Coordinates of N, CA, C and O in Angstrom, one line a residue:
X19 N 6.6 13.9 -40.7 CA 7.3 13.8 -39.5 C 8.1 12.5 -39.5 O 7.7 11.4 -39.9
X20 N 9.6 12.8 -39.0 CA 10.1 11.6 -39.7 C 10.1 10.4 -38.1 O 10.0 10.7 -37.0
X21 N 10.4 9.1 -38.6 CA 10.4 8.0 -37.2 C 10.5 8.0 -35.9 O 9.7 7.7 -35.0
X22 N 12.5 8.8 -35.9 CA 12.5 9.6 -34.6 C 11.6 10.2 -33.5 O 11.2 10.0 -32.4
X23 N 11.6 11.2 -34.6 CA 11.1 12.6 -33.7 C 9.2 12.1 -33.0 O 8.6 12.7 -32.1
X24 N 8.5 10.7 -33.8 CA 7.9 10.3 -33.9 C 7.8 9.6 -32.1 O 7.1 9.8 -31.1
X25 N 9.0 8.9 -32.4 CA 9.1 7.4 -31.2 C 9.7 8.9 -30.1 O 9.9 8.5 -29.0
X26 N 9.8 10.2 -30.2 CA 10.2 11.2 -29.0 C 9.5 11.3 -28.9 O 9.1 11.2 -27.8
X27 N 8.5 11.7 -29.8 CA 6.4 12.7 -28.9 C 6.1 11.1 -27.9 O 6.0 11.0 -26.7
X28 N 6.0 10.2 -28.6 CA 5.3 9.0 -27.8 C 5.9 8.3 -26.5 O 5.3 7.5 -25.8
X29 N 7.1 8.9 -26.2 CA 8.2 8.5 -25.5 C 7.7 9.5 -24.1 O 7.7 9.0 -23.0
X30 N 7.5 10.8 -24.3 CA 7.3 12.1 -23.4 C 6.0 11.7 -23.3 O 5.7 11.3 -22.2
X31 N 5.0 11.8 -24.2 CA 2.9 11.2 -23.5 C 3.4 10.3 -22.7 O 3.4 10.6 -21.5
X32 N 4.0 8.9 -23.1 CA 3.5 7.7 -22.0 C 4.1 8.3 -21.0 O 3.2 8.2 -20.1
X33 N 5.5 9.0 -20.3 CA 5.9 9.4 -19.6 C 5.3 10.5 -18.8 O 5.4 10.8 -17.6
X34 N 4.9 10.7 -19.4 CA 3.5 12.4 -19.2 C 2.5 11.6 -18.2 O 2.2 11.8 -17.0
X35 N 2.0 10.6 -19.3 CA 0.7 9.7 -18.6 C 1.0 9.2 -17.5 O 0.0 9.1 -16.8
X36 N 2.0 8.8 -17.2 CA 2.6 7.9 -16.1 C 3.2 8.6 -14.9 O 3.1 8.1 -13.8
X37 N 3.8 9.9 -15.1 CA 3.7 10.3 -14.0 C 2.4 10.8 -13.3 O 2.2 10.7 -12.1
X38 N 1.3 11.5 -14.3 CA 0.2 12.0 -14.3 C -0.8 11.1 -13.0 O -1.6 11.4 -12.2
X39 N -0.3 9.8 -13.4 CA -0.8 8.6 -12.0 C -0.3 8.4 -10.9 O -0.8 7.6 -10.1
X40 N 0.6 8.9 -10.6 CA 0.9 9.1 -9.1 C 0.8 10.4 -8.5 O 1.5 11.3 -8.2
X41 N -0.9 9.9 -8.2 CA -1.6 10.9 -7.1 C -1.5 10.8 -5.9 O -2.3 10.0 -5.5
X42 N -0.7 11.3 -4.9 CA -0.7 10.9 -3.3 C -1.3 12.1 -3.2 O -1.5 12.8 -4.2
X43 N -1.6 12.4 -2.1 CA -2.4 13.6 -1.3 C -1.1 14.2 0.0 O -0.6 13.5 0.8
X44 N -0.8 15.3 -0.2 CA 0.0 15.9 0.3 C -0.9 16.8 1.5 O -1.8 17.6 1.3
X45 N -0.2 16.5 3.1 CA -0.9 17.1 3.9 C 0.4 17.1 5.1 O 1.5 16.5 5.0
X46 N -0.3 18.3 6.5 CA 0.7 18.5 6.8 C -0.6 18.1 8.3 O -1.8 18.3 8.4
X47 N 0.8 17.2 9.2 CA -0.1 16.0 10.3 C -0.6 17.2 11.5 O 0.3 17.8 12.0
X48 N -1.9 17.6 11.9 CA -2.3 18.7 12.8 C -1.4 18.7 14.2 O -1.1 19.6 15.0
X49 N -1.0 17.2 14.2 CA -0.2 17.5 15.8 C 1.1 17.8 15.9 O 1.6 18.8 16.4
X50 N 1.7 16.7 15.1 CA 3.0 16.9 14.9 C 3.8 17.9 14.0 O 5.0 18.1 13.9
X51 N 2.5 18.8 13.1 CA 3.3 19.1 12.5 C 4.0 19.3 11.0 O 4.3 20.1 10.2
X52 N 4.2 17.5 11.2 CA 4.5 16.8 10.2 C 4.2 16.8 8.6 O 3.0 16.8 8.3
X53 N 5.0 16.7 7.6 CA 4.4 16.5 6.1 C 4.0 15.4 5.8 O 5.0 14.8 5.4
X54 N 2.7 14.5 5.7 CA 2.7 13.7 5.5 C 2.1 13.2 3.8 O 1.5 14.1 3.1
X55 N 2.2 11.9 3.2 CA 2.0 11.2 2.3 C 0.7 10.4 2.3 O 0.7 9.3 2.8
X56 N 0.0 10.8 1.9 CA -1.0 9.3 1.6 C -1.9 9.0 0.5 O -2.8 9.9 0.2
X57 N -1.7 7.9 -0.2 CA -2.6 7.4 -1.0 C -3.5 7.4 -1.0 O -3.9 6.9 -2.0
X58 N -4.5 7.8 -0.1 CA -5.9 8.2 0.0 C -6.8 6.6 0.0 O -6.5 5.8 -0.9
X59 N -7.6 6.3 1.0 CA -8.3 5.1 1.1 C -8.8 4.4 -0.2 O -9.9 4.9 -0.7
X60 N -8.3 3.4 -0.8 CA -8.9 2.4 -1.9 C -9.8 1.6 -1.4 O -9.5 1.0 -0.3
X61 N -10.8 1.3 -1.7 CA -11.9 0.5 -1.2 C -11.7 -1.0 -2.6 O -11.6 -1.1 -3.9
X62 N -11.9 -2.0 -1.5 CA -12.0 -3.3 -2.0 C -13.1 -3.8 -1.6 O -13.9 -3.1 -1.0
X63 N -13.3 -5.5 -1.9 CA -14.3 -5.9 -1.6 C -14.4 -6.3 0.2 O -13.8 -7.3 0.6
X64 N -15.1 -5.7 0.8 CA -14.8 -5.9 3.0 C -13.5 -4.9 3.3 O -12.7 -5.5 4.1
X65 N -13.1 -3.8 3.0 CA -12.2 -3.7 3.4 C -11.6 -2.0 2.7 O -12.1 -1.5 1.7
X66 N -10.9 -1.4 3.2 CA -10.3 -0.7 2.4 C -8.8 -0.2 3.0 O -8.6 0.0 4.2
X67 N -7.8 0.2 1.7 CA -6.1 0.2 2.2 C -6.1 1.8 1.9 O -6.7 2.4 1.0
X68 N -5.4 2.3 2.6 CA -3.8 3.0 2.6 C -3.0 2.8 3.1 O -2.7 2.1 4.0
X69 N -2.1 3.8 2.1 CA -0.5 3.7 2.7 C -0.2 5.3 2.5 O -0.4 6.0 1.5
X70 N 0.4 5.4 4.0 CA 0.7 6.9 4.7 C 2.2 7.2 5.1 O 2.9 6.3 5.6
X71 N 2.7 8.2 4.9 CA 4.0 8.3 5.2 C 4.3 9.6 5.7 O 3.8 10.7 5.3
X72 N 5.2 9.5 6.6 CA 5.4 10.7 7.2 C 7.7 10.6 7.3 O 8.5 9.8 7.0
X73 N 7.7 11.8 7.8 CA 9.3 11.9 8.0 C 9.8 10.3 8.2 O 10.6 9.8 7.3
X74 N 9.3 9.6 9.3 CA 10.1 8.3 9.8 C 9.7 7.8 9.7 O 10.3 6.8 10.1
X75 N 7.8 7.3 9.3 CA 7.3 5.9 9.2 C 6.3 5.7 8.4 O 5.2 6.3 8.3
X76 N 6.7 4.5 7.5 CA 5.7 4.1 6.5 C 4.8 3.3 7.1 O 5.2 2.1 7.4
X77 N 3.1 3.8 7.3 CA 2.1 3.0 7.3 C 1.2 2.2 6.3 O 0.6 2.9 5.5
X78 N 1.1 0.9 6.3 CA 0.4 0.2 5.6 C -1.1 -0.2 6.7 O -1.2 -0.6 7.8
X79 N -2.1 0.1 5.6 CA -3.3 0.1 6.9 C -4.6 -0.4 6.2 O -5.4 0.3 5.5
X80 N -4.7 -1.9 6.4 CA -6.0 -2.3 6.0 C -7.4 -2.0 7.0 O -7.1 -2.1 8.2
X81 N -8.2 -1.8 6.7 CA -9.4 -1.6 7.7 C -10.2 -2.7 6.7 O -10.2 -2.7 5.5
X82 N -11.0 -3.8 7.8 CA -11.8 -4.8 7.2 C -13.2 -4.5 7.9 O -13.3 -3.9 8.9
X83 N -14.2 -4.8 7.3 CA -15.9 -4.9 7.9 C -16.3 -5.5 7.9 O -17.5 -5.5 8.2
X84 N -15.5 -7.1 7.3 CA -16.1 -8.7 8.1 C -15.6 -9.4 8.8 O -14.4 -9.1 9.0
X85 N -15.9 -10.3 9.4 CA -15.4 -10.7 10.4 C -14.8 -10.6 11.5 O -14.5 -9.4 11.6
X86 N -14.2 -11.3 12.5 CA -13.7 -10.7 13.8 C -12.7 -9.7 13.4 O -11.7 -10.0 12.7
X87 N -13.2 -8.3 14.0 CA -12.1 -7.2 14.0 C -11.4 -7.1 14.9 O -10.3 -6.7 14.9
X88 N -11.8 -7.5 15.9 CA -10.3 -7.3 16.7 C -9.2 -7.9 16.4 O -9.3 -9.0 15.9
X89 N -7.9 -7.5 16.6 CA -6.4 -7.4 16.2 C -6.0 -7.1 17.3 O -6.4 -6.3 18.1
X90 N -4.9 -8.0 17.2 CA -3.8 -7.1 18.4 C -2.1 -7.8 17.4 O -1.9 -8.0 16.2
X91 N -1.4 -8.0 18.6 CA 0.1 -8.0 18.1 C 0.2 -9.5 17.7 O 1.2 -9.7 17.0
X92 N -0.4 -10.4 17.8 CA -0.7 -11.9 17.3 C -1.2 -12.3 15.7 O -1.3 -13.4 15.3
X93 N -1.7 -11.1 15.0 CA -2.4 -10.9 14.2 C -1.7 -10.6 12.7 O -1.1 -9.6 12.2
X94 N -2.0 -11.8 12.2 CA -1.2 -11.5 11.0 C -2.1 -11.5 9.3 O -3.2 -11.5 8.9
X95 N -1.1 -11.4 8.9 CA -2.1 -11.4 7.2 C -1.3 -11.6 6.0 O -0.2 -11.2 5.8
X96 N -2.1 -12.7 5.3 CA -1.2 -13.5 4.3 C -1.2 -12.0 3.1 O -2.1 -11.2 3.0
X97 N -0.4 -12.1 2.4 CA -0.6 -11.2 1.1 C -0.6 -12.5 -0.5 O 0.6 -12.9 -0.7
X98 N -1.1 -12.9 -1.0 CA -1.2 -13.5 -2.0 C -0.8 -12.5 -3.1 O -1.3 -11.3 -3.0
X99 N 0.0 -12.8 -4.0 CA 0.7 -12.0 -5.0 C -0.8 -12.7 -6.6 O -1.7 -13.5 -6.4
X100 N -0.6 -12.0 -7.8 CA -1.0 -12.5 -8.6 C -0.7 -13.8 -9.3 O -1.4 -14.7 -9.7
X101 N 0.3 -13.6 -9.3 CA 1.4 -14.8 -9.9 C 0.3 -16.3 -9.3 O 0.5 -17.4 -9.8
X102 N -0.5 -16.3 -8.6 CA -0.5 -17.3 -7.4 C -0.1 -18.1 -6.5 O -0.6 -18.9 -5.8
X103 N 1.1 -17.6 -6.6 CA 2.3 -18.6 -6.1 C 2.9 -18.0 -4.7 O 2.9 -18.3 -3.5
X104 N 3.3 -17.1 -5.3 CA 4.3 -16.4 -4.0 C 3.3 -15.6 -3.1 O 2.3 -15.1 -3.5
X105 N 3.8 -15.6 -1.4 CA 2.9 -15.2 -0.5 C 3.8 -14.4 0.4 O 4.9 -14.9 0.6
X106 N 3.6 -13.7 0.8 CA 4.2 -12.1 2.0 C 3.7 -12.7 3.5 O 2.6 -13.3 3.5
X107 N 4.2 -12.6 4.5 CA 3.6 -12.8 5.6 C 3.4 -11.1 6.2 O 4.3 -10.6 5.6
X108 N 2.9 -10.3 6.8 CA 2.6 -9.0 7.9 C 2.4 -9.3 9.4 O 1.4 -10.0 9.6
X109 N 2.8 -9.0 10.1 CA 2.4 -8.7 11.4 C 2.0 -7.5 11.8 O 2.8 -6.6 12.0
X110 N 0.5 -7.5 12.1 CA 0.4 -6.2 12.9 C 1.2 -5.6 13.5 O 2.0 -6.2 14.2
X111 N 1.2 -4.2 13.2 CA 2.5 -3.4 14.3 C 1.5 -2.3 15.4 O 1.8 -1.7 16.4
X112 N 0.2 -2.4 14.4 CA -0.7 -1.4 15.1 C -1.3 -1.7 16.5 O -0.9 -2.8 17.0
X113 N -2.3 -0.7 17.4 CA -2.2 -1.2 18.7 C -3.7 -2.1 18.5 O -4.5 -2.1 17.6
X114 N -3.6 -2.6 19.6 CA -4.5 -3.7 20.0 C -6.2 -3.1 19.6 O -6.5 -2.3 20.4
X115 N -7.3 -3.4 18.3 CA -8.4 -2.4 18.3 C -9.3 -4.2 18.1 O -9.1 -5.4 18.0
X116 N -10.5 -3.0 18.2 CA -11.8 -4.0 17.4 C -12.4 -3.2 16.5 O -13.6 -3.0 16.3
X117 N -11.7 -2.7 16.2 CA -12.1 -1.5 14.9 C -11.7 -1.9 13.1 O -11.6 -1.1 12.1
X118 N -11.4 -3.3 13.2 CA -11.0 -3.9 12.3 C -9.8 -3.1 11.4 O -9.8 -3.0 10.2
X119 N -9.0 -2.6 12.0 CA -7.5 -1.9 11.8 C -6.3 -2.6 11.7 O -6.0 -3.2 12.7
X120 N -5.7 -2.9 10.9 CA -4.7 -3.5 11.0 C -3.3 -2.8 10.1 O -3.3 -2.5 8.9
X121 N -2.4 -2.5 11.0 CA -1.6 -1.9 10.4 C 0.1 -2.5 10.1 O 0.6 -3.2 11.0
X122 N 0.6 -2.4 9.2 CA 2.1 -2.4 8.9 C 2.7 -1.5 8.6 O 2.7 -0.9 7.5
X123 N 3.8 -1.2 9.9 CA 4.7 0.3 9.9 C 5.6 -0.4 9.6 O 5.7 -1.6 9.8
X124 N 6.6 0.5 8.9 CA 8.0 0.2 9.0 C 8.9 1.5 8.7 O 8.3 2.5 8.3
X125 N 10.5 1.6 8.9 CA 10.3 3.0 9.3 C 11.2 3.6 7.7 O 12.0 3.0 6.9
X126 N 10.8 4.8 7.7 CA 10.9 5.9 6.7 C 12.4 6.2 6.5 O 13.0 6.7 7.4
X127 N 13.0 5.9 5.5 CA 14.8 6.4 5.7 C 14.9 7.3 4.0 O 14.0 7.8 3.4
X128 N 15.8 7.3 3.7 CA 16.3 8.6 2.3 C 16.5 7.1 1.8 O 15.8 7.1 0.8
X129 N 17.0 6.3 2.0 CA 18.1 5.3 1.1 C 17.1 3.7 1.3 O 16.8 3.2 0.3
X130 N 16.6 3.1 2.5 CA 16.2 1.8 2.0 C 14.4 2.1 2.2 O 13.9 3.1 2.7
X131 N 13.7 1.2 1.6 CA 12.4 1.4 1.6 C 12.1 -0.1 2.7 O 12.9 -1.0 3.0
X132 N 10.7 0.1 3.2 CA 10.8 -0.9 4.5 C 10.2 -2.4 3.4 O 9.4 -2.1 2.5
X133 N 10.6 -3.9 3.6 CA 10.6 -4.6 3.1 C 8.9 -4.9 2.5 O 8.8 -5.6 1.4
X134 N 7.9 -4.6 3.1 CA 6.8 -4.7 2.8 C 6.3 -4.2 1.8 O 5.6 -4.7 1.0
X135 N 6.8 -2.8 1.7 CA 6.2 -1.8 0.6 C 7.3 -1.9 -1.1 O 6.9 -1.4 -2.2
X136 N 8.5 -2.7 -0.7 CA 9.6 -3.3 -1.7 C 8.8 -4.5 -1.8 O 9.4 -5.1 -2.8
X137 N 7.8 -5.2 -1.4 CA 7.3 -6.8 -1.9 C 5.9 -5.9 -2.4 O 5.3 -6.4 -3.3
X138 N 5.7 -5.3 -2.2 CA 4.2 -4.3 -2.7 C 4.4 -4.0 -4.1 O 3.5 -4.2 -4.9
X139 N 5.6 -3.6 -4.5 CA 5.7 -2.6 -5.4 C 6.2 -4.0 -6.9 O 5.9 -3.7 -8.1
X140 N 7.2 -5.6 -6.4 CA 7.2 -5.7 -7.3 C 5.9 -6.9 -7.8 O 6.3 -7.4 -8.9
X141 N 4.9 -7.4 -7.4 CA 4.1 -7.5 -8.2 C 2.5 -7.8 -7.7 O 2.2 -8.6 -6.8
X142 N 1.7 -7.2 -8.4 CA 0.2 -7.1 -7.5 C -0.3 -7.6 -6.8 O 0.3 -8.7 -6.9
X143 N -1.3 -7.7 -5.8 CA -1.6 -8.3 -5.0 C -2.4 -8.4 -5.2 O -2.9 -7.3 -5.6
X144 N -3.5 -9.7 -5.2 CA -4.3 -10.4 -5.9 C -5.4 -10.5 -4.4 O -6.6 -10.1 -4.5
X145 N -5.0 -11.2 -3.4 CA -5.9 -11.7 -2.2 C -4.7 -11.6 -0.7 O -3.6 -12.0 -0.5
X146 N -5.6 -10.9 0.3 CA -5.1 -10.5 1.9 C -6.0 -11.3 2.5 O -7.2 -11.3 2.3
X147 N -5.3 -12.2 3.4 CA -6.3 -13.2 4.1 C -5.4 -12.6 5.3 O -4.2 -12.3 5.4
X148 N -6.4 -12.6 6.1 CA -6.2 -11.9 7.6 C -6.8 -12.9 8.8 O -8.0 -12.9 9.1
X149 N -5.9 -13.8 9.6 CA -6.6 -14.7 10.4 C -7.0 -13.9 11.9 O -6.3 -13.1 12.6
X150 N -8.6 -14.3 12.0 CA -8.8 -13.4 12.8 C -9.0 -14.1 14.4 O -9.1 -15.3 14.5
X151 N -9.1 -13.6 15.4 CA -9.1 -14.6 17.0 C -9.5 -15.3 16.7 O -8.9 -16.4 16.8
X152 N -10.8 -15.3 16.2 CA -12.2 -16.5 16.2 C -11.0 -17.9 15.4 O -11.1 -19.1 15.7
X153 N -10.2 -17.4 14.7 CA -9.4 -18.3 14.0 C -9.9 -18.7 12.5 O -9.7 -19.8 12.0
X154 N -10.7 -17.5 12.0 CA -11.4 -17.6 11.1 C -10.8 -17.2 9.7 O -9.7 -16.8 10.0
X155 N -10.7 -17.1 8.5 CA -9.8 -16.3 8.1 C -11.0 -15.5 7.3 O -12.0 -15.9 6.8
X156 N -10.3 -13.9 7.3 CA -10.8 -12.7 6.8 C -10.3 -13.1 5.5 O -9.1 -13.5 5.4
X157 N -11.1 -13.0 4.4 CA -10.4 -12.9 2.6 C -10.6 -11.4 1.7 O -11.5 -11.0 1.0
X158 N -9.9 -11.2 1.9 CA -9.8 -9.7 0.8 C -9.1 -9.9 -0.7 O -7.9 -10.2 -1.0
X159 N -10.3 -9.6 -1.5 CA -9.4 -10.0 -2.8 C -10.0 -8.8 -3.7 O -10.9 -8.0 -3.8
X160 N -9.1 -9.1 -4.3 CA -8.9 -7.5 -5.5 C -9.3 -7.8 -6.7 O -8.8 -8.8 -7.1
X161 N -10.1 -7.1 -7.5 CA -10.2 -7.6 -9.1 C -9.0 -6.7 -9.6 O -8.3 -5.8 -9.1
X162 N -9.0 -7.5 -11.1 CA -7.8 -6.9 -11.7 C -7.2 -5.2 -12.0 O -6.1 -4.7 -12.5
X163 N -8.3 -4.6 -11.4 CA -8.3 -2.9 -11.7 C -8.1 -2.3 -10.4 O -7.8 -1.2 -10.3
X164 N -8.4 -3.1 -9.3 CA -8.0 -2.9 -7.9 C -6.2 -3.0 -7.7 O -5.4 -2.3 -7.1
X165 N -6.3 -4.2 -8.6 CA -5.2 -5.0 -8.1 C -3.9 -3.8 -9.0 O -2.7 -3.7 -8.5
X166 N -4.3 -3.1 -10.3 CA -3.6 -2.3 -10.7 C -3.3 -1.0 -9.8 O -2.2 -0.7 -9.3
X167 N -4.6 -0.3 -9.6 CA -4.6 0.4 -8.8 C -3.5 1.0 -7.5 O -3.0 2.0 -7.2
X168 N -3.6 -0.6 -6.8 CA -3.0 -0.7 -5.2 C -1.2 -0.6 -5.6 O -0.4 -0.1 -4.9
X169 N -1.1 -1.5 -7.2 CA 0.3 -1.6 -7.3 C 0.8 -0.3 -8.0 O 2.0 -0.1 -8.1
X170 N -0.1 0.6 -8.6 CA 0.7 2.3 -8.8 C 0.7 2.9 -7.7 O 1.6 3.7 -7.5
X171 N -0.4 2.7 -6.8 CA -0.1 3.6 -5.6 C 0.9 3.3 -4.9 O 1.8 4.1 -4.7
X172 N 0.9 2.3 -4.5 CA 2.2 1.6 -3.9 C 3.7 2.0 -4.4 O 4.7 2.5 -3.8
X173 N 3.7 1.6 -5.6 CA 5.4 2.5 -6.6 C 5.1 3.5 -6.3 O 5.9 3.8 -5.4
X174 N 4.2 4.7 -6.5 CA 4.4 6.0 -6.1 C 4.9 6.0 -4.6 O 5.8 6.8 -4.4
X175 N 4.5 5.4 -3.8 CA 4.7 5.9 -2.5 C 6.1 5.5 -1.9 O 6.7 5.9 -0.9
X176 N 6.4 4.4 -2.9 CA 7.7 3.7 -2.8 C 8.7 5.1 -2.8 O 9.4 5.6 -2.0
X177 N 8.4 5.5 -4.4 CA 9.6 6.4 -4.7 C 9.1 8.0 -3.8 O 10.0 8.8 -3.6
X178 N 7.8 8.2 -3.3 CA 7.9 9.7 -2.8 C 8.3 9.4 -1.7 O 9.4 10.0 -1.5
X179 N 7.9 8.5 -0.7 CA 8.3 8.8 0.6 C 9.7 9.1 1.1 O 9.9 9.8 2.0
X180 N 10.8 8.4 0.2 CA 12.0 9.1 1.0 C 12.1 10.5 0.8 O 12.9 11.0 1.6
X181 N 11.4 11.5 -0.2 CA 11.5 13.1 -0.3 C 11.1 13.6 1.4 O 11.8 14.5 1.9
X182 N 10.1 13.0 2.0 CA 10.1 13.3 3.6 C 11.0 13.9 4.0 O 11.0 15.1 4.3
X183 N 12.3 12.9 4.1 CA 13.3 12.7 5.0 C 14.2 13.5 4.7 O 14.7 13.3 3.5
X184 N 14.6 14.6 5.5 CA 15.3 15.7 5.5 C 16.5 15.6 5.9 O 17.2 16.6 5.8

């Protein structure tokens, strides 16, 4: 088999493999209707994410099980990148719970992706500190297979969710 035709088989596997990883779960929303997107719950350490999409709005949705859960619109959450350097700020968009819910919407278009899920996609996210009323801070951190994880599901959801939008 000569070089080429060689660096073509290996060229179509890794490509094969790599789409092969972006699994979202395809469902249609019971009220609205709606087709929606979701990465299906990742469990970390206190905590676990998706990210859901529907026609017009991209949800980002940590649920935590330490510390003060309640949240309302004052409630924010640091994103620590791996790099260790660079940091994301979020504001809850979700409603006011003690269900340790905290959500980041932003909305769903064909052409721009909302800025959260564009800082998601270019490089992993390492640790989510979430300050909570008590003024405590919530720490969520990812090991390095988490942290892979969150950052393919995230590019997948980057590039499917504009197919929604009709």
């Amino acid at each position: 088999m000569n070089k080429i035709a060689l660096l073509a088989i290996t060229v179509l596997l890794t490509t094969g493999i790599k789409a092969q990883e972006c699994n979202l779960f395809k469902d249609v929303d019971t009220y609205s209707k709606q087709e929606k997107l979701s990465t299906g719950f990742i469990a970390v350490n206190g905590a676990t994410f998706t990210i859901d999409a529907t026609k017009t709005e991209i949800d980002f949705l940590i649920t935590t099980t330490k510390g003060d859960k309640c949240f309302d619109s004052n409630t924010s959450a640091v994103i620590l990148f791996a790099d260790g350097k660079q940091k994301f700020t979020l504001r809850n968009n979700g409603t006011m719970n003690c269900d340790g819910d905290f959500h980041a919407v932003g909305r769903n278009t064909a052409t721009v992706i909302p800025s959260f899920l564009q800082r998601l996609t270019k490089q992993k996210v390492q640790k989510i500190t979430i300050k909570g009323r008590d003024g405590k801070d919530i720490e969520i951190t990812l090991n390095e297979t988490q942290q892979q994880q969150f950052f393919d599901l995230a590019t997948c959801m980057a590039a499917q969710a504009k197919t929604l939008v009709k």
